[in-house]
Amino acid sequence: MSNELMIRKIIIISKTEESSIEVPLTKGLNIIIGKNKTGKSSLIKTIFYSLGCELKFDEDWERLNKRSIISFSIGDSFFLVERMDGLYTLFSSSADLKTVSHIGTYTYSEFSAKFLELFDINVTWITKNGDDKPVAPPYIFSFQYIDQDKGWNSIAKSFDKLSYVPNWERQIIKYIVGYQNEEYFMLRKKLEKYRILIREIELKIKTVEEFVSNILLRERQNNSILNDKNTIDDDFEKSHRILDQLTSLEKERISISNQISQLQNEEYEKKLVIGALNKYSEELVADHLFASNLEDSITCPFCGVVHPNEISEKSELIKDVQTATNILTSAIVDLEMLQREIESFQNRSTDIDFNYKKIKQELRLLEKNTNAINTLKNEGKNDLINTSRLEIEEIKNERNEYLGIKETTQNSIKGIESGTRRNNISKNIIMLMSTLLESLELKGNNVKLSNFLPVLKHTGSELPRVIYAYYISLYLYNLDRSDNPFKWLVIDTPNQQGQDDENLDNINKALELLMDLRGQVVVGTERLTGAEETAANVVRLMEYKRCLTKDNYTEHIKFLNLLDQKKEEQELEPKRE
């Protein structure tokens, strides 16, 4: 199955403005031309925002009451996604969008998992407890976008709120260049599983060996043996019961640690939703205050349409504020419940630690004060020791089997992570970068990569050129690899203000390398690039702060109604049953 991604359309619809825009995109080079404040960057950011990334939009764009739909394909399958704050609605569609079907509406974490499932991507972050957490789209696509403001000074820093995973760039780049493939992540998951199993078994072996060792020590210290078989049996049974309790507590400790980790992830996502709701509520309050201080009509600054602003409209704003407050309150209540649940598990974890130490001490006291040694017949003593030793041998055999699997898995991982493969990949990227830097009038012979990331020691106008060359080299490198979701790149060039002509010309020089129809490149620019005649697609935005028009509004409203209808139909299906 091909997992190559292509963005097909950006559709923005505003019912309040009664206007819309549809931006078609194709394979090859797509150029979106528009001067400052024509909506160019906001349209580009909408692609990534709809796929779960956090970005900073222009304030005017944030205030615009709109709905945004992204049409995209994965291989031969077609999809639509609409993001509204913390919820993502996903549809399957035909290529011409005439037929659509609602797949589902998801939270951020649910959408992330579903999105990676569509790509058949199994990349995960592996935690120290052996848990695997799916990698969210912002991490996967952090090397596919150069932001107009933040992207030209550093690598993979165009998205916000990516600090959840430390050093994530150094981890995810290995997957993006194909060094760590799908097989690697499955092997890593398997390896962590057996590491935990081996650790549990070795803990049990150590406990049983300590018990036998203490029996033998008491035997050497005291040769006075009495005949009290009942005491022997009681101590033997009690010792085994304590060992079982210790093993059970250790497993419960691991289970609770996993649950706490999962709940903390949910807590993080809930805080993101609350943040978005807070912002939305504040904007509604600001809208109400703004409308309250105006006359009975408002003239739109974007299209000039006059909207009523009478008591009924102002009342609707108050209702919106109340609704937003209720939703926010509900989200906060959910967060508090989550935090209480986390605290409960943490308290339970503390209790387990206390009980574990207490029972371990009980075992030591039992071994110290037991009458088994002092009253044991030689035959009974030997049976007790031999039984324990047989148990140790059985556990060791199980451990040795796991060690064999662990070693085989480690060897497979070493094969994937071979130095030869690493050097070949780095060499190919460096060759591409060197060629690009020479065309950008920089010497390419001093390019250095560390863990497939460029070492950025350049200053001034050299820095953005090196960053630009790296992103393009990564894109061109992935074009020549078999199926992968990284055969696309979005470049939002810097504002002309503060940029010298030479630097902007250098950006345009590399565009001739991005015509390949095996991939997709979207470039946002404020001026002509010289590649418009040969580009696969050119979109021109002409009006200041008015990229939405009335040209196709009626058609787009029908399409929006179709999506809402399909969503409502599916949501009603379980109720009908």
XYZ file of C-alpha atoms in Angstrom:
577
model
C 0.000 0.000 0.000
C 1.370 3.429 -0.979
C 1.480 5.949 1.882
C 2.478 9.001 -0.156
C 0.637 12.143 0.953
C -0.640 14.891 -1.332
C -2.590 18.008 -0.324
C -5.281 18.518 -2.966
C -7.346 21.519 -1.876
C -7.676 24.189 0.802
C -11.280 25.360 1.260
C -12.176 28.254 3.588
C -15.835 29.255 4.078
C -17.240 32.155 6.121
C -21.008 32.247 6.554
C -20.942 35.623 8.287
C -18.978 37.144 5.393
C -20.922 35.087 2.833
C -17.646 34.468 1.043
C -15.121 31.669 0.518
C -11.967 30.553 -1.255
C -10.836 27.280 -2.786
C -7.128 26.773 -3.490
C -6.394 23.717 -5.686
C -2.960 22.094 -5.340
C -1.289 19.508 -7.583
C 1.825 17.392 -7.804
C 4.992 19.243 -8.705
C 5.617 22.895 -7.858
C 2.697 25.022 -6.600
C 3.299 28.759 -6.191
C 0.943 30.946 -4.124
C 1.673 34.616 -4.833
C 0.273 37.327 -2.603
C 1.594 40.472 -1.025
C 1.552 41.029 2.720
C -1.918 40.743 4.333
C -3.518 38.922 1.381
C -3.980 35.693 3.367
C -1.161 33.715 1.722
C 0.552 32.562 4.921
C -2.744 31.896 6.707
C -3.895 29.621 3.886
C -0.621 27.708 4.047
C -0.768 27.378 7.839
C -4.316 26.038 7.590
C -2.913 22.862 5.995
C -0.852 22.002 9.061
C -3.354 23.362 11.588
C -5.985 20.996 10.154
C -3.557 18.076 10.555
C -3.085 18.721 14.285
C -0.196 21.202 14.366
C -0.148 24.368 16.483
C 0.857 27.603 14.730
C 0.492 31.345 15.250
C -1.984 32.937 12.815
C -2.469 36.578 11.899
C -4.855 38.246 14.387
C -7.315 39.291 11.662
C -7.432 35.697 10.425
C -8.010 34.401 13.957
C -10.992 36.726 14.374
C -12.582 35.674 11.080
C -15.605 33.423 11.670
C -14.789 30.593 9.268
C -14.640 26.867 8.630
C -11.592 25.296 7.003
C -11.523 21.992 5.099
C -8.410 20.291 3.725
C -8.707 17.741 0.924
C -5.805 15.281 0.774
C -4.918 11.864 -0.586
C -2.857 8.984 0.756
C -1.869 6.766 -2.134
C -5.095 6.147 -4.089
C -7.450 7.017 -1.202
C -9.024 10.459 -0.758
C -9.948 12.220 2.480
C -11.206 15.484 3.978
C -10.444 16.863 7.427
C -11.969 19.782 9.330
C -10.559 20.961 12.644
C -12.682 22.962 15.050
C -10.620 23.816 18.155
C -9.840 20.470 19.821
C -11.985 18.245 17.590
C -11.111 16.771 14.182
C -13.770 15.523 11.747
C -12.525 13.086 9.105
C -14.291 12.087 5.874
C -13.453 9.751 3.018
C -14.267 11.131 -0.432
C -14.081 10.616 -4.156
C -11.383 12.428 -6.121
C -13.883 15.077 -7.307
C -15.421 15.471 -3.783
C -18.900 14.676 -5.113
C -19.162 11.642 -2.859
C -18.234 11.853 0.819
C -18.620 9.583 3.827
C -18.135 10.518 7.484
C -15.405 8.424 9.142
C -15.501 9.936 12.612
C -14.954 12.912 14.906
C -11.907 12.652 17.153
C -9.975 14.327 19.944
C -6.335 15.215 19.268
C -4.928 11.907 20.512
C -7.622 9.878 18.726
C -7.060 11.781 15.477
C -3.293 11.321 15.751
C -3.713 7.562 16.086
C -6.265 7.426 13.232
C -4.133 9.596 10.952
C -1.081 7.370 11.419
C -3.288 4.325 10.858
C -4.326 5.731 7.467
C -0.635 6.040 6.600
C 0.134 2.590 8.009
C 2.817 4.280 10.151
C 3.816 2.446 13.350
C 6.331 4.929 14.724
C 6.192 5.289 18.509
C 8.013 6.937 21.366
C 9.268 4.167 23.674
C 9.023 5.073 27.381
C 11.291 3.746 30.129
C 8.407 1.516 31.272
C 8.253 -0.142 27.882
C 5.066 1.664 26.855
C 4.825 2.862 23.303
C 3.135 6.193 22.587
C 2.116 6.966 18.976
C 4.016 9.843 17.391
C 1.603 12.697 16.620
C 1.427 14.388 13.154
C 3.239 17.602 14.263
C 6.362 15.573 14.980
C 6.035 13.535 11.780
C 5.640 16.627 9.559
C 7.976 19.022 11.375
C 10.517 18.704 8.542
C 7.936 19.413 5.795
C 7.376 23.116 6.547
C 9.429 26.313 6.676
C 7.369 28.947 8.461
C 7.575 32.531 7.198
C 8.763 33.843 10.577
C 10.128 30.978 12.710
C 11.354 28.542 10.073
C 14.312 30.467 8.649
C 16.408 30.624 11.835
C 16.401 27.005 13.021
C 15.443 23.473 11.996
C 12.028 21.928 12.763
C 10.862 24.838 14.947
C 7.900 26.033 12.856
C 5.272 24.423 15.128
C 4.420 25.341 18.714
C 3.952 23.071 21.762
C 6.390 20.326 20.754
C 8.322 20.198 24.035
C 6.301 17.199 25.292
C 9.032 14.797 24.104
C 12.652 15.804 24.915
C 15.129 15.791 21.988
C 12.340 14.701 19.654
C 14.080 16.128 16.545
C 17.043 13.778 17.006
C 14.661 10.834 17.275
C 12.150 11.519 14.501
C 14.702 12.539 11.845
C 16.029 8.958 11.880
C 12.609 7.774 10.714
C 12.171 10.581 8.188
C 15.409 9.659 6.374
C 14.611 5.927 6.578
C 17.464 5.030 8.939
C 15.036 3.699 11.531
C 12.203 2.063 9.599
C 8.911 0.432 10.590
C 10.708 -2.829 11.415
C 13.029 -0.965 13.783
C 10.164 0.404 15.883
C 8.481 -3.007 16.087
C 11.793 -4.515 17.237
C 12.266 -1.713 19.796
C 8.832 -2.416 21.233
C 9.617 -6.138 21.407
C 12.996 -5.465 23.041
C 11.489 -3.274 25.785
C 8.862 -5.942 26.491
C 11.511 -8.611 27.095
C 13.709 -6.271 29.120
C 10.832 -5.812 31.563
C 10.072 -9.554 31.689
C 13.746 -10.360 32.370
C 13.905 -7.700 35.081
C 10.848 -9.216 36.816
C 12.286 -12.753 36.608
C 15.701 -11.712 37.933
C 14.018 -10.009 40.869
C 12.202 -13.252 41.671
C 15.423 -15.314 41.307
C 17.249 -12.958 43.649
C 14.505 -13.210 46.270
C 14.386 -17.041 46.232
C 18.212 -17.309 46.262
C 18.384 -15.000 49.264
C 15.883 -17.233 51.062
C 17.904 -20.424 50.386
C 21.179 -18.706 51.264
C 19.822 -17.576 54.617
C 18.582 -21.095 55.421
C 22.038 -22.518 54.740
C 23.668 -19.771 56.784
C 21.487 -20.574 59.796
C 22.264 -24.272 59.286
C 25.986 -23.610 59.566
C 25.528 -21.411 62.625
C 23.361 -23.835 64.519
C 23.716 -27.610 64.310
C 21.112 -28.226 67.000
C 18.274 -29.822 65.041
C 14.925 -30.471 66.687
C 12.065 -32.487 65.425
C 9.171 -30.097 64.830
C 7.678 -30.856 61.432
C 4.613 -28.633 61.903
C 6.827 -25.571 62.385
C 8.792 -26.480 59.263
C 5.651 -26.730 57.155
C 4.243 -23.474 58.536
C 7.432 -21.513 57.849
C 7.822 -23.016 54.390
C 4.228 -22.139 53.441
C 4.536 -18.639 54.916
C 7.769 -17.984 53.025
C 6.213 -18.928 49.705
C 3.188 -16.792 50.456
C 5.445 -13.793 51.110
C 7.336 -14.399 47.846
C 4.040 -14.460 45.943
C 2.986 -11.211 47.617
C 6.264 -9.517 46.626
C 5.880 -10.629 42.998
C 2.250 -9.447 42.924
C 3.183 -6.027 44.344
C 5.963 -5.598 41.762
C 3.532 -6.304 38.894
C 0.947 -3.919 40.368
C 3.655 -1.243 40.707
C 4.463 -1.531 36.972
C 0.745 -1.504 36.034
C 0.034 1.635 38.097
C 3.067 3.389 36.602
C 1.664 2.713 33.119
C -1.794 4.016 34.116
C -0.303 7.189 35.615
C 1.645 7.794 32.377
C -1.511 7.358 30.277
C -3.569 9.665 32.522
C -0.841 12.322 32.443
C -0.986 12.241 28.619
C -4.783 12.735 28.812
C -4.238 15.565 31.315
C -1.843 17.263 28.861
C -4.371 16.993 26.020
C -7.213 18.274 28.230
C -5.091 21.313 29.155
C -4.603 22.022 25.433
C -8.402 21.901 24.917
C -8.988 24.193 27.916
C -6.395 26.614 26.571
C -8.202 26.724 23.224
C -11.593 27.133 24.935
C -10.233 29.935 27.125
C -8.990 31.746 24.067
C -12.318 31.196 22.274
C -14.289 32.433 25.307
C -12.108 35.538 25.603
C -12.654 36.297 21.919
C -16.436 35.935 22.342
C -16.406 38.302 25.322
C -14.328 40.759 23.296
C -16.797 40.455 20.386
C -19.709 41.133 22.763
C -18.021 44.190 24.265
C -17.117 45.397 20.786
C -20.664 44.931 19.472
C -22.229 46.524 22.573
C -20.360 49.761 21.952
C -21.432 50.041 18.298
C -24.578 51.217 16.575
C -27.318 48.904 15.277
C -25.186 47.852 12.262
C -21.562 46.786 11.592
C -19.655 47.152 8.308
C -17.270 44.237 7.576
C -13.650 45.452 7.072
C -12.969 42.535 4.680
C -15.819 42.706 2.145
C -17.826 45.845 3.041
C -21.058 43.960 3.811
C -23.292 45.688 6.382
C -24.481 43.333 9.168
C -27.275 44.062 11.672
C -26.196 44.666 15.275
C -29.501 45.022 17.070
C -30.576 43.583 20.435
C -31.268 40.112 18.977
C -27.727 39.844 17.549
C -26.181 41.083 20.796
C -28.286 38.551 22.734
C -26.952 35.761 20.532
C -23.429 36.827 21.434
C -24.334 36.626 25.134
C -25.709 33.105 24.570
C -22.467 32.157 22.783
C -20.459 33.465 25.732
C -22.617 31.461 28.167
C -22.324 28.321 26.032
C -18.543 28.695 25.792
C -18.369 29.239 29.569
C -20.424 26.068 30.174
C -18.209 24.009 27.868
C -15.080 25.446 29.508
C -16.474 24.691 32.980
C -17.233 21.117 31.909
C -13.688 20.719 30.534
C -12.206 22.060 33.779
C -14.338 19.613 35.784
C -13.063 16.781 33.563
C -9.471 17.968 34.120
C -9.968 18.076 37.888
C -11.386 14.536 37.798
C -8.333 13.405 35.826
C -5.997 15.082 38.316
C -7.816 13.445 41.229
C -7.516 10.089 39.502
C -3.779 10.655 38.937
C -3.366 11.621 42.592
C -5.267 8.483 43.634
C -2.943 6.272 41.579
C 0.108 8.093 42.933
C -1.113 7.529 46.492
C -1.660 3.867 45.673
C 1.876 3.685 44.269
C 3.221 5.119 47.530
C 1.222 2.533 49.510
C 2.619 -0.270 47.350
C 6.191 0.899 47.951
C 5.527 0.984 51.686
C 3.918 -2.482 51.689
C 6.730 -3.901 49.558
C 9.366 -2.754 52.058
C 7.239 -3.966 54.960
C 6.758 -7.451 53.493
C 10.442 -7.684 52.526
C 11.316 -6.912 56.151
C 8.812 -9.540 57.262
C 10.597 -12.084 55.072
C 13.956 -11.163 56.600
C 12.558 -11.491 60.115
C 11.017 -14.821 59.258
C 14.332 -16.103 57.947
C 16.131 -14.774 61.009
C 13.763 -16.107 63.622
C 12.480 -19.203 61.912
C 12.556 -22.481 63.756
C 12.824 -24.371 60.469
C 16.613 -24.665 60.700
C 16.674 -25.401 64.383
C 13.907 -28.031 64.276
C 14.276 -29.492 60.824
C 15.137 -33.098 60.175
C 17.876 -33.486 57.644
C 15.467 -34.993 55.143
C 12.908 -32.196 55.517
C 15.654 -29.563 55.318
C 16.958 -31.010 52.075
C 13.448 -31.172 50.593
C 12.912 -27.478 51.350
C 16.243 -26.437 49.820
C 15.923 -28.734 46.811
C 12.405 -27.532 46.065
C 13.598 -23.910 46.113
C 16.565 -24.741 43.932
C 14.364 -26.535 41.398
C 12.121 -23.473 41.306
C 15.180 -21.279 40.683
C 16.295 -23.529 37.814
C 12.865 -23.374 36.177
C 12.816 -19.577 36.475
C 16.372 -19.349 35.115
C 15.445 -21.496 32.111
C 12.593 -19.105 31.369
C 14.938 -16.148 31.800
C 17.542 -17.709 29.489
C 14.877 -18.187 26.823
C 13.973 -14.492 27.104
C 17.651 -13.517 27.045
C 18.029 -15.398 23.769
C 15.075 -13.519 22.249
C 16.471 -10.234 23.595
C 19.901 -10.895 22.058
C 18.396 -11.826 18.678
C 16.272 -8.668 18.733
C 19.269 -6.499 19.662
C 21.265 -7.981 16.779
C 18.417 -7.215 14.371
C 18.322 -3.620 15.620
C 22.099 -3.330 15.234
C 21.730 -4.545 11.652
C 19.238 -1.760 10.920
C 21.349 0.844 12.738
C 24.608 -0.104 11.048
C 27.320 2.526 10.679
C 27.485 1.844 6.944
C 23.801 2.725 6.441
C 24.169 5.847 8.588
C 27.206 7.021 6.600
C 25.562 6.351 3.227
C 22.417 8.300 4.142
C 24.437 11.234 5.526
C 26.683 11.217 2.452
C 23.691 11.404 0.078
C 22.107 14.308 1.973
C 25.441 16.166 2.172
C 25.972 15.751 -1.605
C 22.540 17.245 -2.297
C 23.149 20.101 0.158
C 26.559 20.886 -1.334
C 25.095 21.150 -4.826
C 22.265 23.360 -3.588
C 24.537 25.652 -1.579
C 26.742 26.233 -4.602
C 23.677 27.275 -6.605
C 22.776 29.561 -3.692
C 26.258 31.114 -3.916
C 27.618 29.444 -0.788
C 30.513 27.004 -0.590
C 29.079 23.536 -0.059
C 32.273 21.801 0.988
C 31.890 22.568 4.701
C 28.477 20.961 5.212
C 28.330 18.867 8.396
C 25.549 16.674 9.730
C 25.141 15.433 13.283
C 22.587 12.642 13.618
C 21.261 13.614 10.137
C 20.692 17.228 11.310
C 22.799 20.120 9.968
C 25.350 21.758 12.230
C 24.269 25.418 12.023
C 27.331 27.623 12.535
C 26.393 30.209 9.913
C 25.289 33.772 10.570
C 23.593 36.604 8.708
C 22.097 35.817 5.318
C 24.016 32.516 5.158
C 21.885 30.872 7.876
C 18.520 30.914 6.019
C 20.249 29.665 2.861
C 21.743 26.684 4.723
C 18.351 25.908 6.321
C 16.644 26.239 2.931
C 19.206 23.905 1.317
C 18.740 21.324 4.071
C 14.950 21.154 3.764
C 15.121 20.855 -0.018
C 17.867 18.215 0.190
C 15.759 16.190 2.616
C 12.794 16.452 0.247
C 14.850 15.446 -2.824
C 16.423 12.573 -0.898
C 12.999 11.178 0.047
C 11.793 11.497 -3.553
C 14.212 8.722 -4.502
C 13.144 6.447 -1.643
C 10.289 3.959 -1.989
C 6.877 4.656 -0.457
C 7.127 7.227 2.321
C 4.940 10.161 3.450
C 7.682 12.778 3.095
C 7.521 13.527 -0.622
C 6.054 16.975 -0.021
C 7.378 20.286 1.255
C 5.766 23.632 2.123
C 7.902 26.775 2.006
C 6.572 30.159 3.149
C 9.226 32.670 2.081
C 10.091 35.560 4.432
C 8.346 38.911 4.161
C 10.041 41.251 1.708
C 10.429 43.771 4.506
C 13.926 43.435 5.946
C 15.081 41.050 3.205
C 17.652 42.099 0.636
C 16.978 41.295 -3.017
C 19.962 38.965 -3.185
C 18.615 36.756 -0.395
C 15.159 36.564 -1.992
C 16.736 35.811 -5.392
C 18.693 32.952 -3.823
C 15.448 31.404 -2.603
C 14.026 31.486 -6.136
C 17.134 29.920 -7.688
C 16.405 26.505 -6.204
C 12.809 26.335 -7.450
C 13.819 24.757 -10.748
C 14.852 21.662 -8.751
C 11.335 21.287 -7.314
C 9.344 20.597 -10.500
C 9.454 16.786 -10.139
C 5.917 15.369 -10.368
C 6.799 12.497 -8.064
C 6.396 14.909 -5.153
C 4.580 18.090 -4.172
C 6.014 21.465 -3.189
C 3.956 24.496 -2.117
C 5.764 27.850 -2.082
C 4.223 31.031 -0.688
C 5.837 34.227 -1.940
C 5.164 37.966 -2.082
C 6.658 38.488 -5.522
C 7.209 36.708 -8.834
C 9.820 33.954 -8.677
C 10.649 33.459 -12.343
C 9.325 29.886 -12.157
C 5.672 30.713 -12.846
C 5.795 29.562 -16.482
C 7.154 26.095 -15.630
C 5.386 25.536 -12.284
C 2.573 22.981 -12.233
C 0.164 25.398 -10.534
C 0.121 29.130 -9.742
C -2.402 30.820 -7.426
C -2.560 34.617 -7.229
C -4.100 36.474 -4.261
C -4.796 40.082 -5.252
C -6.957 41.804 -2.619
C -5.588 43.261 0.629
C -7.210 41.360 3.564
C -9.841 39.963 1.186
C -8.716 36.573 -0.080
C -12.262 35.268 0.483
C -14.680 36.160 -2.339
C -18.318 35.571 -3.234
C -17.466 33.820 -6.528
C -18.045 30.210 -5.396
C -19.735 30.821 -2.052
C -23.059 29.180 -3.026
C -21.288 26.047 -4.246
C -19.152 25.886 -1.116
C -22.117 26.290 1.227
C -23.800 23.325 -0.488
C -20.623 21.311 0.002
C -20.439 22.330 3.684
C -24.071 21.328 4.191
C -23.325 17.945 2.602
C -20.495 17.350 5.071
C -22.687 18.328 8.037
C -25.464 16.071 6.749
C -23.126 13.055 6.396
C -21.765 13.649 9.876
C -25.260 13.914 11.374
C -26.445 10.772 9.571
C -23.639 8.663 10.985
C -24.082 10.058 14.489
C -27.789 9.084 14.363
C -27.155 5.511 13.164
C -26.525 3.920 16.609
C -29.706 5.588 17.953
C -31.783 4.057 15.161
C -30.508 0.588 15.996
